[in-house]
């Protein structure tokens, strides 16, 4: 198999074929199981076009956008990698606490589908619901049904598990596969919607249910000639009942198409893949559920992990400067440099910044932080002479977790938490 293994799709495809030929291990998902899932998914949504067949008719985009992502991706706001786009961190300078929708990163496994909200239904089924509704006789909620349920607003960061992945290679000299994100695959938004717990209870959640698996309506993910079905990843019922939201608004606007319109899952502090976009179905089960997204992808593999990998759920701690990557500043002047830090463990306690390769100085917090959001901070810096500088920020959260000098290696390049060397030139 050839191809660019830094491309997430190519890599995924390699892993999937290794899996199918018995060269890769995984817990909970047999090859037979995967093949069966593949056959079952073959009658699903059309791939490669923005057409969705949800069993209730098809929805077509009026004028299909040029690429997989619908919103404009101006070069001053984004770095674009195929169906993924990361925010340039300088796009957060002069912004408030939240990441505006026009610059929020996008990560699509295939493309952003057009969904007809009038025919859209959220379907729940499985042994974890009273009466055990099956996928062909599910419990259904229309968009209006959901909007009539009690709603809630939550501020939370959403971050791709691979955010910062490129630094495994550029700082640590390690080979990892997947999209070479810098630090821009993260954003904080104010999400409004209905609690997943409200919907689960309305659908007849049983006390002995253990897992729920939200599933997207975007085209099925085909990789290495294998159809892995719709994007989906199980969540334990405890987390589902704790703070998970089914969001239909983002920063006061109707959820934009690229971010999951009409309804997406938001799983605060957990890895981005948990927050399924274009939500169509939720399986609720009394036995553990698996998908390729918790067996083959979004696990830690490598020398420090068992052969079937280590399951992950929470994000780690990170910091970023609101400065261009490799930007320039004037030497001999005092600049107020700003940045943000966030952690899947909770609030940030303090942030230290190093501008001279020697001294760590405390940054001043700007405003308060949300428990599932980020902390803004600033600090004055006067580069004494023209030349190349490296800026470093190191955060500590309320659990005492801090950013190490080296992130723990894993082959898929997930959960990079080390201090990042941000290059800046003073002229
Ligand atoms: N249905 C569906 N949900 C999805 C994805 C996807 O491709 N399809 N990508 C996931 C991943 S890997 C991430 S990081 C987040 C990205 O959300 P965003 O594009 O709104 O920033 O959505 C998650 N939910
Ligand atoms: Mo992601």
Coordinates of C-alpha atoms and ligand atoms in Angstrom, one line a residue:
X1 CA 0.0 0.0 0.0
X2 CA 1.4 3.4 -1.0
X3 CA 0.4 6.9 -0.1
X4 CA 1.1 9.8 2.2
X5 CA 0.8 8.4 5.7
X6 CA 0.6 11.9 7.1
X7 CA -2.8 12.1 5.4
X8 CA -5.3 10.9 8.0
X9 CA -7.5 9.1 5.5
X10 CA -4.6 7.2 4.0
X11 CA -3.4 6.2 7.4
X12 CA -6.8 5.2 8.5
X13 CA -7.0 3.1 5.4
X14 CA -3.8 1.3 6.1
X15 CA -4.8 0.6 9.7
X16 CA -8.1 -0.8 8.5
X17 CA -6.6 -3.2 6.0
X18 CA -4.0 -4.3 8.6
X19 CA -6.9 -4.9 10.9
X20 CA -8.8 -7.0 8.3
X21 CA -5.7 -9.1 7.5
X22 CA -5.0 -9.8 11.2
X23 CA -1.9 -7.6 11.5
X24 CA -3.5 -5.3 13.9
X25 CA -5.0 -6.0 17.2
X26 CA -8.0 -4.4 18.8
X27 CA -10.2 -5.0 21.8
X28 CA -13.8 -5.8 21.6
X29 CA -14.2 -5.8 17.8
X30 CA -13.6 -9.0 15.9
X31 CA -12.8 -8.9 12.2
X32 CA -16.0 -10.9 11.6
X33 CA -17.9 -8.2 13.5
X34 CA -16.3 -5.4 11.4
X35 CA -17.0 -7.3 8.1
X36 CA -20.6 -7.7 9.1
X37 CA -20.9 -4.0 10.0
X38 CA -19.4 -3.3 6.5
X39 CA -22.0 -5.4 4.7
X40 CA -24.8 -3.8 6.8
X41 CA -23.6 -0.3 6.0
X42 CA -23.5 -1.0 2.2
X43 CA -27.1 0.0 1.8
X44 CA -26.6 3.4 3.6
X45 CA -26.0 6.9 2.5
X46 CA -24.6 7.7 -0.9
X47 CA -20.9 8.4 -0.7
X48 CA -19.1 11.1 -2.6
X49 CA -22.1 13.3 -3.0
X50 CA -24.0 15.5 -0.7
X51 CA -27.0 13.2 -0.7
X52 CA -28.5 11.8 2.5
X53 CA -30.9 8.9 2.6
X54 CA -32.2 8.7 6.1
X55 CA -35.1 6.5 5.2
X56 CA -37.3 9.6 5.0
X57 CA -36.3 10.9 1.6
X58 CA -33.2 12.7 0.4
X59 CA -31.9 16.2 0.9
X60 CA -29.8 17.9 -1.7
X61 CA -27.6 21.0 -1.4
X62 CA -29.0 23.8 -3.6
X63 CA -25.5 24.7 -4.9
X64 CA -22.8 22.3 -3.7
X65 CA -19.8 24.1 -2.3
X66 CA -16.4 23.7 -4.0
X67 CA -14.9 21.6 -1.2
X68 CA -15.9 19.2 1.6
X69 CA -16.3 22.2 4.0
X70 CA -19.1 24.6 3.3
X71 CA -18.0 27.8 5.0
X72 CA -15.4 30.2 3.6
X73 CA -11.9 29.3 4.6
X74 CA -9.9 32.5 4.1
X75 CA -6.1 32.0 4.3
X76 CA -5.8 34.7 7.0
X77 CA -8.0 32.6 9.3
X78 CA -7.3 29.0 8.4
X79 CA -4.7 26.4 7.4
X80 CA -6.6 23.9 5.2
X81 CA -5.8 20.2 4.9
X82 CA -8.4 18.6 2.6
X83 CA -11.6 18.1 4.6
X84 CA -10.0 19.5 7.7
X85 CA -9.2 23.2 8.5
X86 CA -7.4 24.6 11.5
X87 CA -7.7 28.1 12.9
X88 CA -4.7 30.3 12.8
X89 CA -4.0 31.4 16.4
X90 CA -3.5 35.0 15.4
X91 CA -7.2 35.0 14.5
X92 CA -8.0 34.9 18.2
X93 CA -6.0 38.1 18.9
X94 CA -8.5 40.9 19.7
X95 CA -11.3 38.4 20.1
X96 CA -13.3 37.9 23.2
X97 CA -13.6 34.7 25.2
X98 CA -15.3 32.7 22.5
X99 CA -14.1 31.5 19.2
X100 CA -16.3 33.0 16.5
X101 CA -18.1 30.5 14.2
X102 CA -16.3 32.0 11.1
X103 CA -12.9 30.9 12.5
X104 CA -13.8 27.7 14.4
X105 CA -11.8 24.7 13.2
X106 CA -13.5 22.0 11.1
X107 CA -12.7 18.3 11.1
X108 CA -14.8 16.2 8.6
X109 CA -14.1 12.5 8.0
X110 CA -15.7 12.9 4.6
X111 CA -17.7 16.1 4.0
X112 CA -20.3 18.4 5.4
X113 CA -23.7 17.1 4.4
X114 CA -26.8 19.1 3.6
X115 CA -29.6 18.0 5.9
X116 CA -33.2 18.7 5.4
X117 CA -34.4 19.7 8.9
X118 CA -38.1 19.0 8.1
X119 CA -37.5 15.4 7.3
X120 CA -34.7 15.0 9.9
X121 CA -35.5 12.8 12.9
X122 CA -33.4 11.8 15.8
X123 CA -33.8 8.0 16.3
X124 CA -33.1 6.1 19.5
X125 CA -33.1 2.4 19.7
X126 CA -31.5 -0.5 21.5
X127 CA -31.7 -2.9 24.5
X128 CA -31.0 -0.1 26.9
X129 CA -34.4 1.5 26.3
X130 CA -37.7 0.2 27.7
X131 CA -39.4 -2.1 25.1
X132 CA -36.1 -2.4 23.3
X133 CA -37.0 -0.5 20.2
X134 CA -35.1 -1.7 17.1
X135 CA -33.3 0.4 14.5
X136 CA -36.2 -0.1 12.1
X137 CA -38.8 0.8 14.8
X138 CA -36.9 3.5 16.8
X139 CA -38.2 6.2 19.2
X140 CA -38.2 9.4 17.2
X141 CA -37.8 13.1 17.9
X142 CA -38.3 15.8 15.3
X143 CA -36.3 19.1 15.4
X144 CA -39.4 20.8 16.8
X145 CA -39.8 18.1 19.4
X146 CA -36.2 18.7 20.6
X147 CA -36.6 22.5 20.6
X148 CA -39.7 22.1 22.8
X149 CA -37.7 20.2 25.5
X150 CA -36.1 22.2 28.3
X151 CA -32.9 23.8 27.0
X152 CA -29.5 24.7 28.5
X153 CA -26.5 26.7 27.5
X154 CA -22.9 25.5 28.2
X155 CA -19.6 27.0 27.4
X156 CA -17.1 24.3 26.4
X157 CA -14.0 23.8 24.4
X158 CA -14.0 21.4 21.5
X159 CA -10.7 20.0 20.5
X160 CA -9.4 17.4 18.0
X161 CA -7.6 14.5 19.7
X162 CA -4.7 15.1 17.2
X163 CA -4.4 18.8 17.9
X164 CA -0.7 19.6 18.2
X165 CA 0.2 16.4 16.4
X166 CA 2.8 18.0 14.1
X167 CA 5.0 18.8 17.1
X168 CA 5.6 15.1 17.8
X169 CA 7.6 15.3 14.5
X170 CA 9.1 18.8 14.6
X171 CA 10.0 18.9 18.3
X172 CA 10.4 15.3 19.3
X173 CA 11.6 13.8 16.0
X174 CA 9.0 11.1 16.1
X175 CA 7.0 9.6 13.3
X176 CA 3.3 9.8 13.7
X177 CA 0.4 9.6 11.2
X178 CA -2.6 11.8 10.7
X179 CA -3.4 15.4 9.9
X180 CA -0.3 17.6 10.9
X181 CA -2.3 20.0 13.0
X182 CA -0.4 22.8 14.8
X183 CA -2.4 24.1 17.8
X184 CA -5.5 25.4 16.0
X185 CA -7.8 22.4 16.1
X186 CA -9.5 23.8 19.1
X187 CA -12.2 26.4 19.9
X188 CA -14.5 27.5 22.7
X189 CA -18.1 28.1 22.0
X190 CA -21.4 28.7 23.8
X191 CA -23.5 25.7 22.9
X192 CA -27.3 25.7 23.4
X193 CA -29.4 22.6 23.2
X194 CA -31.1 19.9 25.2
X195 CA -29.4 17.6 27.6
X196 CA -28.8 14.1 26.3
X197 CA -30.1 12.9 29.7
X198 CA -33.5 14.6 29.0
X199 CA -33.8 12.9 25.6
X200 CA -32.6 9.5 27.0
X201 CA -35.2 9.6 29.8
X202 CA -37.9 10.7 27.4
X203 CA -37.0 7.7 25.2
X204 CA -37.3 5.3 28.2
X205 CA -33.8 4.8 29.4
X206 CA -33.4 1.6 31.5
X207 CA -31.5 1.6 34.7
X208 CA -29.2 -1.1 33.5
X209 CA -28.2 0.6 30.3
X210 CA -24.4 0.9 30.1
X211 CA -23.4 2.5 26.8
X212 CA -24.9 5.0 24.3
X213 CA -23.5 5.4 20.8
X214 CA -24.4 8.6 18.9
X215 CA -24.0 8.2 15.1
X216 CA -23.6 10.9 12.4
X217 CA -25.6 11.3 9.1
X218 CA -22.6 12.2 7.0
X219 CA -21.6 9.7 4.4
X220 CA -20.2 6.4 5.7
X221 CA -16.4 6.4 6.2
X222 CA -14.8 4.2 3.5
X223 CA -11.1 3.6 4.0
X224 CA -8.8 1.0 2.3
X225 CA -11.8 -0.4 0.5
X226 CA -13.6 -1.0 3.7
X227 CA -16.8 0.7 4.7
X228 CA -16.7 1.4 8.4
X229 CA -20.2 2.8 8.5
X230 CA -21.3 6.1 9.9
X231 CA -19.0 8.0 12.2
X232 CA -19.9 6.9 15.7
X233 CA -18.3 6.3 19.1
X234 CA -19.8 4.9 22.3
X235 CA -20.0 6.8 25.5
X236 CA -20.6 5.3 28.9
X237 CA -24.1 6.1 30.3
X238 CA -22.6 7.9 33.3
X239 CA -21.0 10.5 31.1
X240 CA -24.0 10.7 28.9
X241 CA -26.1 11.6 31.9
X242 CA -23.6 14.0 33.5
X243 CA -23.1 16.9 31.2
X244 CA -23.6 15.9 27.5
X245 CA -25.6 18.3 25.4
X246 CA -27.4 17.8 22.1
X247 CA -26.6 21.2 20.7
X248 CA -28.6 23.1 18.0
X249 CA -27.0 26.6 18.6
X250 CA -23.4 27.7 18.6
X251 CA -22.5 31.1 19.9
X252 CA -26.1 32.3 19.6
X253 CA -26.5 31.2 16.0
X254 CA -28.3 28.2 14.5
X255 CA -25.6 25.4 14.4
X256 CA -23.7 26.0 11.2
X257 CA -23.6 23.2 8.6
X258 CA -19.9 22.4 9.1
X259 CA -20.4 22.1 12.8
X260 CA -23.2 19.6 12.7
X261 CA -26.5 21.2 11.6
X262 CA -29.2 20.5 12.7
X263 CA -28.0 18.8 15.9
X264 CA -24.7 17.7 17.3
X265 CA -23.4 16.1 20.4
X266 CA -21.2 18.1 22.7
X267 CA -19.2 16.1 25.3
X268 CA -17.4 18.7 27.4
X269 CA -13.7 18.0 28.2
X270 CA -13.6 14.8 26.1
X271 CA -11.8 14.2 22.8
X272 CA -13.4 15.8 19.8
X273 CA -14.5 12.6 18.2
X274 CA -17.0 12.1 21.0
X275 CA -18.9 15.2 19.9
X276 CA -20.7 13.6 16.9
X277 CA -22.0 16.0 14.3
X278 CA -25.1 15.7 12.1
X279 CA -26.6 13.4 14.8
X280 CA -29.0 10.9 13.3
X281 CA -29.3 7.9 15.6
X282 CA -28.4 7.0 19.1
X283 CA -28.0 3.3 20.1
X284 CA -28.6 2.7 23.8
X285 CA -27.4 -0.6 25.1
X286 CA -27.3 -2.9 28.1
X287 CA -24.0 -4.4 26.7
X288 CA -20.9 -2.5 25.8
X289 CA -20.8 -1.0 22.3
X290 CA -17.8 -0.7 20.0
X291 CA -17.0 1.0 16.7
X292 CA -13.8 1.5 14.7
X293 CA -13.6 4.9 16.5
X294 CA -12.9 3.4 19.8
X295 CA -11.0 0.3 18.7
X296 CA -8.8 1.3 15.7
X297 CA -8.8 5.1 15.9
X298 CA -8.7 7.3 19.0
X299 CA -6.7 4.9 21.0
X300 CA -3.0 5.1 22.0
X301 CA -0.8 2.6 20.3
X302 CA 3.0 2.3 20.5
X303 CA 5.8 0.8 22.6
X304 CA 4.3 2.1 25.9
X305 CA 0.9 0.6 25.3
X306 CA -0.7 -2.9 25.1
X307 CA -0.9 -4.3 21.5
X308 CA -4.6 -3.5 21.4
X309 CA -3.9 0.1 22.6
X310 CA -5.2 2.2 25.4
X311 CA -8.6 3.8 25.3
X312 CA -8.8 7.6 25.8
X313 CA -11.5 9.9 26.7
X314 CA -10.4 13.2 28.2
X315 CA -8.3 15.9 26.5
X316 CA -5.0 16.9 28.0
X317 CA -3.6 20.4 29.0
X318 CA -2.3 22.8 26.3
X319 CA -1.4 26.5 25.7
X320 CA -1.2 28.6 22.6
X321 CA 0.0 32.2 21.8
X322 CA -2.4 34.4 19.9
X323 CA 0.5 35.1 17.5
X324 CA 1.3 34.1 13.9
X325 CA 3.5 31.1 13.6
X326 CA 6.9 32.5 12.8
X327 CA 5.6 36.0 13.0
X328 CA 7.7 39.2 13.5
X329 CA 7.8 41.9 16.2
X330 CA 9.8 45.0 16.7
X331 CA 13.0 44.6 18.8
X332 CA 13.5 47.1 21.6
X333 CA 9.7 47.7 22.1
X334 CA 7.5 46.2 24.8
X335 CA 4.7 44.0 23.4
X336 CA 1.8 42.6 25.4
X337 CA 1.7 39.0 24.3
X338 CA -1.5 37.1 24.9
X339 CA -2.5 33.5 24.8
X340 CA -4.9 30.9 26.1
X341 CA -4.6 27.6 28.1
X342 CA -7.1 24.8 28.6
X343 CA -7.3 21.4 30.1
X344 CA -9.6 18.4 29.9
X345 CA -9.1 18.0 33.7
X346 CA -10.8 21.4 34.5
X347 CA -9.7 24.9 35.2
X348 CA -6.2 26.3 34.7
X349 CA -4.5 27.4 37.9
X350 CA -1.6 29.4 36.4
X351 CA 0.5 29.9 33.3
X352 CA 4.2 30.5 33.0
X353 CA 5.9 32.0 29.9
X354 CA 9.5 31.8 28.8
X355 CA 10.8 34.3 26.2
X356 CA 14.6 34.1 26.7
X357 CA 15.2 30.3 27.0
X358 CA 16.0 30.7 30.7
X359 CA 13.4 32.4 32.9
X360 CA 9.8 31.4 33.5
X361 CA 7.5 34.3 34.3
X362 CA 3.9 34.2 35.6
X363 CA 1.4 35.4 33.0
X364 CA -1.5 37.5 34.2
X365 CA -4.9 36.0 33.8
X366 CA -7.4 37.9 31.8
X367 CA -10.9 37.5 33.2
X368 CA -12.3 34.3 34.6
X369 CA -12.3 30.9 33.1
X370 CA -15.0 28.4 32.6
X371 CA -14.5 24.9 33.9
X372 CA -14.8 23.4 30.5
X373 CA -13.4 26.4 28.6
X374 CA -10.0 28.1 28.6
X375 CA -8.1 30.7 30.5
X376 CA -6.9 33.8 28.7
X377 CA -3.6 35.4 29.8
X378 CA -1.1 38.1 28.9
X379 CA 2.4 39.2 29.8
X380 CA 4.7 42.0 28.6
X381 CA 7.8 41.1 26.5
X382 CA 10.5 43.3 25.2
X383 CA 12.8 41.5 22.8
X384 CA 16.1 43.3 23.5
X385 CA 17.8 42.8 20.1
X386 CA 16.8 41.7 16.7
X387 CA 17.0 38.0 16.1
X388 CA 15.2 34.7 16.4
X389 CA 13.2 34.0 19.6
X390 CA 11.3 31.0 21.0
X391 CA 8.2 31.7 23.1
X392 CA 7.1 29.0 25.4
X393 CA 4.0 28.8 27.6
X394 CA 3.4 26.2 30.3
X395 CA 0.1 25.8 32.1
X396 CA -0.9 24.0 35.3
X397 CA -4.4 23.0 36.0
X398 CA -6.3 22.7 39.3
X399 CA -5.5 18.9 39.4
X400 CA -1.8 19.9 39.4
X401 CA -1.2 18.6 35.9
X402 CA 1.3 20.7 34.0
X403 CA 2.7 20.7 30.5
X404 CA 5.8 18.5 30.3
X405 CA 8.9 19.1 28.0
X406 CA 8.1 15.9 26.1
X407 CA 4.7 14.5 25.2
X408 CA 4.2 10.7 25.5
X409 CA 4.7 9.1 22.2
X410 CA 1.9 7.2 20.5
X411 CA 1.8 6.2 16.8
X412 CA -1.4 8.1 15.9
X413 CA 0.0 11.3 17.5
X414 CA -2.8 12.0 19.9
X415 CA -3.0 14.1 23.1
X416 CA 0.1 16.2 22.6
X417 CA 0.5 18.2 25.8
X418 CA 4.1 19.3 25.8
X419 CA 5.3 22.9 25.9
X420 CA 5.4 24.1 22.3
X421 CA 8.3 26.2 20.9
X422 CA 6.7 29.1 19.1
X423 CA 9.2 30.8 16.7
X424 CA 9.1 34.6 16.5
X425 CA 11.6 37.0 14.8
X426 CA 12.3 40.4 16.3
X427 CA 13.4 43.0 13.7
Ligands
LIG1 N1 -20.6 12.8 12.1 C1 -19.4 13.2 12.4 N2 -19.1 13.7 13.6 C2 -17.9 14.2 13.9 C3 -16.8 14.1 12.9 C4 -17.1 13.6 11.6 O1 -16.3 13.6 10.7 N3 -18.4 13.2 11.4 N4 -15.6 14.5 13.3 C5 -15.2 14.4 14.7 C6 -14.0 15.0 15.1 S1 -12.6 14.0 14.9 C7 -13.8 16.2 15.7 S2 -12.4 16.8 16.2 C8 -15.0 17.1 15.8 C9 -14.8 18.4 15.1 O2 -15.9 19.3 15.2 P1 -15.9 20.6 14.4 O3 -15.7 20.3 12.9 O4 -17.3 21.2 14.6 O5 -14.8 21.5 14.9 O6 -16.2 16.5 15.3 C10 -16.3 15.1 15.5 N5 -17.6 14.7 15.1
LIG2 MO1 -10.8 15.0 15.8

